[in-house]
XYZ file of C-alpha atoms in Angstrom:
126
model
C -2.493 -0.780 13.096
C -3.351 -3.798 10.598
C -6.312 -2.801 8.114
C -9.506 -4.732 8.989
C -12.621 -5.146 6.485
C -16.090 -4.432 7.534
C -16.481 -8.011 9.401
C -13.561 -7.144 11.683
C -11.034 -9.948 10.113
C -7.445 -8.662 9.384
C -6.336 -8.877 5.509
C -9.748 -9.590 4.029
C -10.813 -7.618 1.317
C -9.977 -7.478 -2.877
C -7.272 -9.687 -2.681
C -8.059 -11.977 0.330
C -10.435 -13.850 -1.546
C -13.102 -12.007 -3.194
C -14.349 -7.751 -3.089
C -16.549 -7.202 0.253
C -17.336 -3.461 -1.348
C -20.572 -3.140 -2.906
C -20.861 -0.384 -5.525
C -24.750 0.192 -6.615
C -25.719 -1.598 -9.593
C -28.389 0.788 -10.423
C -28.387 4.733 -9.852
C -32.438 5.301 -10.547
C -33.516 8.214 -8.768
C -29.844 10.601 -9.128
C -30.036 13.832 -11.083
C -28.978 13.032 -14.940
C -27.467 9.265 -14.437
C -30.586 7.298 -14.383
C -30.130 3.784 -15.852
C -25.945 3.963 -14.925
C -24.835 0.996 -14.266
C -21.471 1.742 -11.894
C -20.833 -2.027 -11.158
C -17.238 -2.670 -11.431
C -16.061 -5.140 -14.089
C -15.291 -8.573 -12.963
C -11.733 -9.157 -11.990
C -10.011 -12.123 -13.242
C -6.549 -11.862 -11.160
C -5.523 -9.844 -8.003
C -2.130 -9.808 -6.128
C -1.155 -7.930 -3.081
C 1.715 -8.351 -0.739
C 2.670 -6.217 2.269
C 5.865 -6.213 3.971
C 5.835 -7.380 7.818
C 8.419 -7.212 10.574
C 8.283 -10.945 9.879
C 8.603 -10.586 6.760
C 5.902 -10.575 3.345
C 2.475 -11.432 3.662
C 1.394 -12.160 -0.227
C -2.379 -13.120 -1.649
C -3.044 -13.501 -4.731
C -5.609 -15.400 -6.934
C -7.075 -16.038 -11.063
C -10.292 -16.986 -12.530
C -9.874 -19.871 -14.496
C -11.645 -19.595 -17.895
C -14.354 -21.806 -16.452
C -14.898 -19.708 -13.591
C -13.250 -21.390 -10.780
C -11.059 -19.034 -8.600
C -7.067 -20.425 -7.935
C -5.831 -18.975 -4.599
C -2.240 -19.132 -3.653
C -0.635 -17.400 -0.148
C 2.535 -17.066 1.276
C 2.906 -16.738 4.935
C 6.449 -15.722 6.227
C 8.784 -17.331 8.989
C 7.541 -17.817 12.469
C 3.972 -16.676 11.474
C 0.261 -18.480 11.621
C -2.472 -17.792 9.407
C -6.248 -18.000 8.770
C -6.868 -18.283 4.754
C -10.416 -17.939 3.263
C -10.315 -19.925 0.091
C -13.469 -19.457 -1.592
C -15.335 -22.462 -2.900
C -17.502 -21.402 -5.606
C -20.046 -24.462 -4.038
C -17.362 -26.848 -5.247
C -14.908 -29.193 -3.134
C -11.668 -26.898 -2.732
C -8.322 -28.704 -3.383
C -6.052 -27.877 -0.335
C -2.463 -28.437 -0.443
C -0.621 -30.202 2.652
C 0.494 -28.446 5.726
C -3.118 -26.780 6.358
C -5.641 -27.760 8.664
C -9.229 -27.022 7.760
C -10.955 -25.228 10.261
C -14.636 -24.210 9.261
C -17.478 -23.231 6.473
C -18.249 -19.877 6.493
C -19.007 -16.970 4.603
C -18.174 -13.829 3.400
C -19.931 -11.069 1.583
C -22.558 -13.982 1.171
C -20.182 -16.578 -0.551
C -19.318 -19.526 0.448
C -15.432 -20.324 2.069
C -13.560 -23.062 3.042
C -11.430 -21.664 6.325
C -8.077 -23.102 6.973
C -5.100 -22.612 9.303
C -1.711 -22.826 7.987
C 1.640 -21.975 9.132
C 4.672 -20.069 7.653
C 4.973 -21.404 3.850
C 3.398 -21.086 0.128
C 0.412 -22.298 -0.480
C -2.062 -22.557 -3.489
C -6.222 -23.540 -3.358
C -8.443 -24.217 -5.888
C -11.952 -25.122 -6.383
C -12.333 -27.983 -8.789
């Protein structure tokens, strides 16, 4: 059975387009760690593919030195798919062959939802 994050979508999570895991910032109040700050590190590029009967499902995306996030997906033959590309609060450049489908959000940022077919693809927020 496919993997499904906390809101019940399939192939959301680290490399979908953002973490949706929450690790406490602040430990106050646990034997000998008070102050610890376990917050992970920010992470400036994530890829992940899995193999399908249809064939690879790939995500992968880079923070741009200035902060805006670069998405690119590939979606294999005879396959549809819904792709979260984060927006940052910025117009999101979408390549041709998608059809934009809806705001919404996720671990309370902001996405651009689009529907695309089997393909590459690449997103960006400018």
């Amino acid at each position: 059975m496919p993997a499904r994050g906390r809101d019940g979508r399939q192939g959301r999570g680290i490399a979908g387009s953002g973490v949706n895991s929450r690790v406490p910032k602040n430990t106050e109040g646990t034997e000998g760690t008070e102050g610890t700050d376990l917050a992970p590190a920010t992470l400036d590029h994530v890829r992940a593919a899995i193999d399908t009967v249809r064939g690879t499902v790939c995500s992968e995306w880079r923070r741009r030195p200035d902060g805006r996030i670069d998405l690119a997906v590939t979606i294999p033959y005879n396959t549809d798919a819904e792709i979260w590309a984060p927006t940052q609060d910025r117009p999101v450049t979408a390549p041709r062959g998608v059809t934009f489908v809806r705001n919404d959000t996720s671990g309370g940022a902001a996405h651009k939802v689009y529907r695309a077919g089997a393909g590459s693809y690449s997103f960006n927020a400018r």
